[in-house]
Amino acid sequence: MFYSGSRNRHKRWWSVLSIGQKKLLWLGVLLITLVLVLLGVLLTYSFRAAAYDLNAVAATYTDAAIYDYDDKVILSLSETHSKPVQWEDLPATLVNAFVAREDEDFFEHGGIVYSAVIRSVLKNLTSMRYEQGASTITMQLARNVFEMQDKTMDRKLVEVFLARRIEAQYDKQTILVQYLNRIYFGCNCYGVGAAAEYYFGKNVAELNLVECATLAGLVRGPSIFNPVADMEKAMGVKKETLQRMAELEFISETEMEQAIAAPIILNIQPHRKEATLSYVSQWVGGELKSVLDKTDLQSAGIAVLTTVDLEIQQFVESAAETALSVVEGAPVPYPADWLEECKDVNGVFDPARKEADQKFFFKKARPAGLPVRGDSNETAGLLQCCVLVVDGRPGHAGELLAMTCGRAVSEGRNRWAEKMKPGRNSAPILFCAADADHEYLLSNDVVTTGEKTGYDKVSAFYRTLGVDMEMPTADKAGDLYTGHFAMNRLDLAKVLFAIQNRGHLYDFYSVRQVLSQARKSLFEHARLNVKEYIPRECAERVYGKSPFVVKPKAPVILAEPVPDNGGYWVSVSNANGVSVFLWMGFDAPIDKVTNSSDLNALIARASIYLARQIHRHARARLVSRSSRK
């Protein structure tokens, strides 16, 4: 018993030791593997980081600019949106605000806070996606200089190794200055110099504590915490920044409390040279702001490639002003391009029609009190005209070739974003609603069609379109059928464009691509599969029928007056080609002026002639462009 028991105990003891040896062996193998993997990662990312030229960190970045379709400069953004500063320009309060907000150990670390990086890596690995960063100011500078916008672990690791290299080559002052000169502050402002000038009308050195804390909080979300867009949120991030500054003893508790209570006083300064901006740069700038805010593009020196054809744009602006001057009775020559209206379908010129036409424009009586443009740039109360030229060719549908929003960009108005009563110009939408319900057009009369289709179905159809309009109530259904309701002009153009293009919804856009300083693509307009916005069969049956006007060898025209002396609307289009949308009229009715039948007749004919003139020119221009390829 004793021997047997001893032997059993002996076996159990070695058995336990044997299992322990295997565990130790596997643990050793695992540790060696992990060390080798870690060394491999370190060597790989060190090698990749070494490939970047660090001279780019301190280099003066290339001017940002907006370009047309042929790479002609429309506007240099740097002249209006950036203002580089030096270390000597930075007040200590501004430096402390950014350090407190973005990187409290900036002046102590070597580019990386390792505890934060490890915490970030573990968080991202456990969630299996990029959820948390650990970016120091140096890492953010590396990201902006070398255009690493992807939120991935791979990008983060390259950023870490680049930050170490940057810290080894540059002092802290250079790093912070380059960071502050490159980041985006919203409202098309690149760098803290431009932001200080735009928001507060000051040089950077003049900023006070409240203003410094506001700018430091703003960069976390240039659209979300922008004091122009949302003062309450801007006050919130200002407070957070001030509290953090107090915790780090950059300011006293008293200074913090006073600054928290103080309002953010804006002194918005128009970007320099804004008077020279065009409607194109305003339109593109609005789109670009949205792109920058949504895609986290914060690098200066970008190149914005647009769909705009500068030659068409300049033609539209000149032709529109000439047409308005003709209506006003200014002593200008009869537009030579309008002689095309004096030809028959075979292109034969009719001298008698030319004489009658010129007599119509130059002999019609203008009403007393009609405001006319003088030598000044004052345009308030004048007759206005806004134009959109939209590409409808396959692969280009929705691209804006040209746009105007009135007679003077200095007004700061976008009349396409304003409402008007569409009148019979909305009849095609009503007919699509009727056709979708009954599979045929009930009548060319809008009231009859609307009543037979029913208010509920017509109003429901409008709601599916998602247009910005003031829907009449059921007891005013007639207003819905006849277009006597307020509707956004741009939405009307988009719906008509969809009807002209087999019911497909195309977003109108002008920013096709954003390139970095190194010509790397940072953003490209996504050409998504278009959806059937309106049933195709409905759109095809409605397009080309009344109130659309179709003539042989001529584009399709929709030309109708706007109710309540609201001017005139014209659309000119051809299948898979160019569409022109035009409105001419007064912003507000003028007694004894807008009631003039002669003036309204002049506006109607000039609107049609101008729209057709622009359409002919745009089509010819696109043909010329295609022939060069």
XYZ file of C-alpha atoms in Angstrom, residues 102-592:
491
model
C -5.946 70.236 -27.515
C -2.748 69.043 -25.805
C -2.008 70.003 -22.210
C 1.442 68.328 -22.232
C 2.483 69.878 -25.543
C 5.588 71.615 -24.195
C 6.711 68.520 -22.262
C 6.158 65.493 -24.524
C 8.193 64.432 -27.540
C 5.249 64.407 -29.907
C 3.356 61.493 -28.364
C 1.555 60.848 -25.091
C 2.153 57.100 -24.867
C -0.477 56.405 -22.236
C -3.110 58.053 -24.418
C -1.957 56.143 -27.505
C -2.092 52.791 -25.683
C -5.536 53.628 -24.308
C -6.694 54.593 -27.814
C -5.299 51.415 -29.404
C -6.927 49.176 -26.811
C -10.254 50.967 -27.208
C -10.155 50.657 -30.982
C -9.069 47.022 -30.922
C -11.818 45.997 -28.521
C -14.468 47.746 -30.623
C -12.874 46.574 -33.918
C -13.244 50.057 -35.376
C -11.757 53.527 -35.075
C -13.540 55.130 -32.141
C -10.960 57.118 -30.234
C -7.933 59.147 -31.184
C -5.063 60.341 -29.026
C -3.741 63.124 -31.175
C -1.273 65.620 -29.841
C -0.888 68.957 -31.612
C 2.198 67.538 -33.336
C 0.242 64.528 -34.601
C -2.528 66.805 -35.869
C 0.082 68.872 -37.708
C 1.483 65.710 -39.317
C -2.021 64.741 -40.405
C -2.665 68.123 -42.030
C 0.732 68.552 -43.669
C 0.803 65.068 -45.160
C -2.941 64.855 -45.842
C -3.785 61.761 -43.838
C -7.528 62.075 -43.414
C -8.579 58.414 -43.140
C -9.659 57.418 -39.648
C -7.815 54.075 -39.431
C -5.306 52.477 -37.097
C -2.807 52.382 -39.968
C -3.003 56.152 -40.409
C -2.750 56.670 -36.662
C 0.456 54.651 -36.392
C 2.091 56.501 -39.299
C 1.033 59.721 -37.589
C 2.710 58.627 -34.344
C 6.060 57.947 -35.997
C 5.880 61.142 -38.044
C 5.226 63.140 -34.872
C 8.431 61.750 -33.368
C 10.393 62.826 -36.456
C 8.817 66.288 -36.473
C 9.648 66.837 -32.800
C 13.247 65.810 -33.455
C 13.643 68.330 -36.285
C 11.556 71.354 -35.214
C 11.153 73.334 -32.021
C 7.823 73.667 -30.247
C 7.255 77.229 -31.443
C 7.532 76.245 -35.105
C 5.232 73.265 -34.602
C 2.533 75.308 -32.893
C 2.714 78.166 -35.426
C 2.446 75.789 -38.378
C -0.491 74.034 -36.700
C -2.360 77.292 -36.051
C -1.721 78.525 -39.596
C -3.169 75.385 -41.190
C -6.274 74.359 -39.276
C -9.785 75.234 -40.437
C -11.939 77.596 -38.360
C -15.167 77.498 -40.369
C -16.641 80.157 -42.665
C -13.850 79.476 -45.181
C -11.189 80.700 -42.741
C -7.863 78.886 -42.817
C -5.570 79.604 -39.910
C -5.986 81.582 -36.732
C -5.013 84.859 -38.424
C -7.926 84.706 -40.849
C -10.278 83.570 -38.079
C -9.343 86.460 -35.781
C -9.872 88.933 -38.603
C -13.158 87.425 -39.809
C -14.933 86.766 -36.497
C -13.617 89.641 -34.384
C -12.123 92.173 -36.811
C -8.773 91.969 -35.011
C -5.199 90.933 -35.505
C -4.249 87.817 -33.541
C -2.159 89.810 -31.068
C -5.249 91.843 -30.079
C -7.445 88.880 -29.078
C -8.746 88.831 -25.506
C -9.350 85.816 -23.269
C -12.962 85.268 -24.378
C -12.008 85.387 -28.054
C -9.039 83.050 -27.587
C -11.176 80.485 -25.762
C -13.874 80.755 -28.449
C -11.428 80.004 -31.265
C -9.806 77.141 -29.346
C -13.208 75.531 -28.820
C -14.335 76.193 -32.384
C -11.753 73.968 -34.093
C -13.245 70.838 -32.520
C -16.242 71.290 -34.832
C -16.087 74.309 -37.159
C -19.724 73.921 -38.180
C -21.158 72.692 -34.872
C -19.541 75.225 -32.516
C -19.456 78.169 -34.876
C -20.717 81.332 -33.126
C -22.227 82.580 -36.380
C -24.343 79.438 -36.762
C -25.026 78.522 -33.109
C -24.049 80.989 -30.383
C -25.311 78.721 -27.595
C -22.983 75.879 -28.566
C -20.123 78.314 -29.077
C -20.658 79.635 -25.540
C -20.628 76.039 -24.291
C -17.217 75.138 -25.765
C -15.831 78.503 -24.684
C -16.824 77.622 -21.114
C -15.211 74.175 -21.351
C -11.965 75.692 -22.615
C -11.892 78.301 -19.846
C -12.537 75.667 -17.171
C -9.666 73.568 -18.497
C -7.382 76.629 -18.546
C -8.240 77.274 -14.900
C -7.563 73.640 -13.961
C -4.098 73.938 -15.505
C -3.612 77.287 -13.686
C -3.232 79.239 -16.922
C -5.858 81.649 -15.580
C -7.289 82.364 -12.137
C -10.727 81.288 -10.956
C -11.841 84.913 -11.077
C -10.671 85.331 -14.664
C -12.455 82.119 -15.596
C -15.760 83.167 -14.039
C -15.663 86.610 -15.630
C -14.848 85.196 -19.066
C -17.548 82.519 -18.808
C -20.131 85.185 -18.004
C -18.942 87.490 -20.778
C -20.737 87.280 -24.151
C -18.981 86.404 -27.398
C -19.067 89.702 -29.284
C -18.689 89.116 -32.999
C -17.481 91.746 -35.432
C -17.824 89.882 -38.706
C -15.534 91.281 -41.377
C -16.204 90.392 -45.017
C -13.290 88.492 -46.461
C -10.878 90.831 -48.165
C -11.626 91.543 -51.824
C -15.137 90.167 -51.356
C -16.463 92.945 -53.598
C -14.675 91.231 -56.489
C -16.284 87.884 -55.814
C -18.774 86.507 -58.278
C -21.934 84.520 -57.800
C -19.851 81.503 -58.754
C -17.437 81.909 -55.853
C -20.311 82.502 -53.437
C -22.161 79.415 -54.667
C -19.021 77.255 -54.713
C -17.989 78.651 -51.325
C -21.288 77.525 -49.814
C -20.812 74.011 -51.168
C -17.170 73.949 -50.124
C -18.060 74.869 -46.548
C -20.395 71.882 -46.402
C -17.700 69.606 -47.850
C -15.070 70.832 -45.383
C -17.390 70.430 -42.415
C -18.522 66.930 -43.407
C -15.181 65.467 -44.477
C -12.804 66.925 -41.862
C -10.636 68.529 -44.551
C -8.582 71.099 -42.696
C -5.505 71.588 -44.864
C -4.704 74.950 -46.356
C -3.526 75.108 -49.939
C -6.408 73.128 -51.391
C -7.463 73.363 -55.023
C -11.215 73.315 -55.582
C -12.082 71.973 -59.036
C -15.575 72.966 -60.115
C -18.049 72.106 -62.851
C -18.371 75.773 -63.789
C -17.411 76.855 -67.300
C -15.979 80.346 -66.842
C -16.613 81.251 -70.486
C -20.326 80.376 -70.170
C -20.491 82.144 -66.804
C -19.092 85.393 -68.175
C -21.428 85.193 -71.154
C -24.469 84.693 -68.899
C -23.590 87.645 -66.670
C -23.060 89.993 -69.622
C -26.116 88.813 -71.574
C -28.391 89.061 -68.533
C -27.381 92.640 -67.756
C -27.883 93.637 -71.410
C -31.348 92.067 -71.451
C -32.341 93.886 -68.256
C -31.088 97.159 -69.697
C -33.174 96.603 -72.845
C -36.300 96.098 -70.734
C -35.535 99.222 -68.721
C -35.179 101.226 -71.930
C -31.495 102.028 -71.559
C -29.752 103.239 -74.742
C -28.115 99.896 -75.558
C -27.896 98.156 -78.942
C -30.395 95.446 -79.766
C -28.627 92.185 -78.741
C -27.175 90.628 -81.870
C -27.919 87.097 -80.611
C -31.627 87.932 -80.462
C -31.666 88.112 -84.259
C -31.865 84.312 -84.095
C -35.448 84.815 -82.951
C -36.165 86.427 -86.312
C -35.547 83.162 -88.205
C -38.049 80.493 -89.163
C -37.656 76.763 -88.410
C -35.433 76.392 -91.456
C -33.091 79.142 -90.323
C -34.250 81.691 -92.868
C -33.950 85.239 -91.595
C -37.060 87.456 -91.794
C -36.177 91.204 -92.014
C -39.780 92.218 -91.359
C -39.799 90.276 -88.115
C -36.545 91.928 -87.078
C -38.054 95.371 -87.639
C -41.189 94.494 -85.716
C -39.180 92.965 -82.910
C -36.906 95.947 -82.476
C -39.899 98.252 -82.568
C -41.507 96.158 -79.840
C -38.520 96.581 -77.510
C -37.635 100.185 -78.221
C -41.079 101.718 -78.752
C -42.977 100.175 -75.839
C -43.790 102.710 -73.174
C -42.060 102.170 -69.844
C -44.218 102.995 -66.819
C -43.454 106.139 -64.869
C -41.446 105.348 -61.766
C -39.626 102.346 -63.274
C -36.291 102.218 -61.428
C -33.316 101.949 -63.768
C -29.681 101.236 -63.158
C -27.461 104.260 -63.158
C -23.733 104.699 -62.792
C -23.668 103.360 -59.238
C -23.827 99.706 -58.203
C -27.023 100.288 -56.218
C -29.474 97.565 -57.245
C -32.180 97.756 -54.571
C -35.612 97.897 -56.171
C -34.338 97.190 -59.674
C -35.581 94.555 -62.081
C -33.669 91.359 -61.289
C -32.694 88.234 -63.198
C -31.251 84.955 -61.935
C -30.058 82.102 -64.142
C -28.970 78.491 -63.742
C -27.281 76.586 -66.564
C -27.285 72.851 -65.818
C -25.546 70.077 -67.724
C -27.881 67.199 -68.547
C -25.518 65.014 -70.569
C -24.987 61.406 -69.445
C -22.233 61.322 -66.869
C -22.573 65.055 -66.233
C -26.229 65.469 -65.257
C -26.653 67.967 -62.443
C -23.343 69.772 -62.996
C -23.762 73.541 -62.779
C -22.142 75.278 -65.732
C -23.083 78.819 -64.701
C -25.271 80.665 -62.227
C -26.378 84.166 -61.310
C -28.585 85.257 -58.442
C -29.300 88.867 -59.374
C -27.554 91.986 -60.591
C -24.980 92.527 -57.842
C -23.121 89.941 -55.789
C -22.544 92.602 -53.124
C -26.196 92.208 -52.090
C -25.281 88.840 -50.596
C -28.598 87.345 -51.773
C -29.239 83.979 -53.330
C -32.605 84.373 -55.010
C -32.602 80.684 -55.925
C -32.964 79.948 -52.220
C -35.978 82.285 -51.964
C -39.620 81.452 -52.623
C -42.030 82.577 -55.316
C -45.451 81.496 -56.539
C -44.783 79.195 -59.515
C -48.205 79.572 -61.142
C -48.645 77.481 -64.267
C -44.927 76.634 -64.187
C -45.855 74.007 -61.592
C -48.460 72.439 -63.917
C -46.049 69.658 -65.044
C -45.757 68.572 -61.404
C -49.542 68.435 -61.063
C -49.825 66.470 -64.304
C -47.219 63.967 -63.053
C -49.273 63.498 -59.887
C -52.415 62.911 -61.980
C -50.629 60.621 -64.405
C -49.104 58.546 -61.623
C -52.570 58.022 -60.171
C -54.601 57.483 -63.339
C -51.940 56.456 -65.886
C -53.051 59.174 -68.287
C -53.433 62.927 -68.371
C -56.935 63.958 -67.398
C -56.870 67.428 -68.905
C -54.540 70.286 -69.800
C -56.645 72.429 -67.499
C -54.971 72.449 -64.092
C -58.147 72.987 -62.069
C -60.000 70.144 -63.790
C -56.992 67.855 -63.438
C -56.504 68.752 -59.796
C -60.153 68.286 -58.863
C -60.384 64.892 -60.562
C -57.141 63.715 -58.998
C -58.047 65.067 -55.576
C -56.304 67.286 -53.054
C -55.040 64.394 -50.915
C -53.256 62.669 -53.804
C -51.795 65.859 -55.244
C -50.535 67.111 -51.869
C -49.144 63.650 -51.060
C -47.261 63.652 -54.375
C -45.695 67.027 -53.569
C -44.628 65.728 -50.161
C -42.849 62.751 -51.718
C -40.777 65.241 -53.719
C -39.473 66.850 -50.528
C -39.693 70.380 -51.905
C -39.555 73.537 -49.811
C -43.065 74.952 -50.187
C -46.003 76.336 -48.250
C -48.654 73.673 -48.764
C -52.168 75.138 -49.180
C -54.798 73.636 -46.920
C -57.572 71.449 -48.323
C -60.051 74.340 -48.314
C -57.671 76.181 -50.671
C -57.002 73.244 -52.962
C -57.416 75.487 -55.998
C -54.271 77.373 -54.997
C -52.353 74.086 -55.054
C -53.568 73.220 -58.557
C -52.947 76.675 -60.034
C -49.546 77.203 -58.404
C -50.690 80.007 -56.109
C -48.451 78.949 -53.240
C -44.892 79.846 -52.243
C -42.206 77.460 -53.467
C -38.415 77.560 -53.395
C -37.097 78.519 -56.846
C -34.228 76.044 -56.733
C -36.590 73.211 -55.847
C -38.845 74.128 -58.773
C -35.828 73.960 -61.097
C -34.765 70.578 -59.697
C -38.218 69.029 -60.119
C -38.539 70.352 -63.673
C -35.036 69.036 -64.403
C -36.152 65.613 -63.175
C -39.195 65.709 -65.481
C -36.887 66.699 -68.341
C -34.622 63.733 -67.546
C -37.043 60.788 -67.412
C -37.958 61.341 -63.777
C -34.449 60.890 -62.383
C -33.391 63.052 -59.439
C -30.054 64.776 -59.910
C -28.553 66.980 -57.252
C -27.263 70.285 -58.632
C -23.617 70.678 -57.654
C -20.569 72.763 -58.544
C -17.723 71.233 -56.484
C -16.527 68.154 -58.343
C -13.194 67.582 -56.607
C -10.945 68.985 -53.884
C -7.206 68.450 -54.262
C -4.486 68.876 -51.694
C -1.384 70.991 -52.016
C 0.323 67.909 -53.505
C -2.608 67.363 -55.901
C -3.870 64.404 -53.930
C -7.625 63.931 -54.089
C -9.217 64.791 -50.751
C -12.822 64.832 -51.929
C -14.641 63.855 -55.094
C -18.323 64.280 -55.799
C -19.878 60.845 -55.633
C -21.678 59.844 -58.827
C -24.295 57.696 -57.168
C -26.879 55.674 -58.992
C -29.700 58.151 -59.467
C -33.089 57.188 -58.172
C -36.382 57.442 -59.977
C -37.688 60.564 -58.329
C -40.823 60.696 -60.460
C -42.187 57.578 -62.248
C -40.342 57.468 -65.562
C -43.452 56.852 -67.641
C -45.152 59.861 -66.043
C -42.205 62.160 -66.705
C -41.934 61.013 -70.326
C -45.632 61.544 -70.985
C -45.720 64.974 -69.321
C -42.480 66.358 -70.783
C -43.107 68.039 -74.102
C -46.838 68.533 -73.544
C -48.582 71.757 -72.525
C -47.519 73.974 -70.850
C -44.205 72.818 -72.352
C -43.881 74.216 -75.860
C -42.314 72.009 -78.522
C -41.444 73.218 -82.007
C -39.520 71.454 -84.789
C -35.750 71.868 -84.605
C -36.078 73.812 -81.365
C -35.540 73.042 -77.678
C -38.457 72.435 -75.328
C -39.595 75.600 -73.537
C -41.675 76.242 -70.459
C -42.413 79.964 -70.236
C -45.143 81.271 -67.967
C -45.799 84.399 -65.897
C -45.463 84.271 -62.126
C -48.721 85.146 -60.285
C -49.290 88.476 -58.559
C -46.954 90.405 -60.875
C -44.083 88.225 -59.686
C -42.221 88.304 -62.975
C -41.607 85.575 -65.527
C -40.146 82.061 -65.404
C -38.526 80.235 -68.318
C -36.912 76.840 -68.705
C -35.229 75.803 -71.954
C -33.988 72.244 -72.390
C -33.111 69.521 -74.813
C -32.980 65.781 -74.138
C -29.680 64.683 -72.534
C -28.317 68.180 -73.047
C -28.308 71.598 -71.448
C -31.106 73.023 -69.316
C -31.453 76.744 -68.601
C -33.675 78.009 -65.801
C -34.371 81.724 -65.599
C -36.486 84.076 -63.511
C -36.867 87.780 -64.256
C -38.884 90.147 -62.109
C -38.933 92.429 -59.085
C -38.249 91.278 -55.536
C -41.443 93.056 -54.487
C -44.317 94.436 -56.608
C -44.149 98.169 -57.308
C -47.454 100.024 -57.690
C -48.134 101.268 -61.237
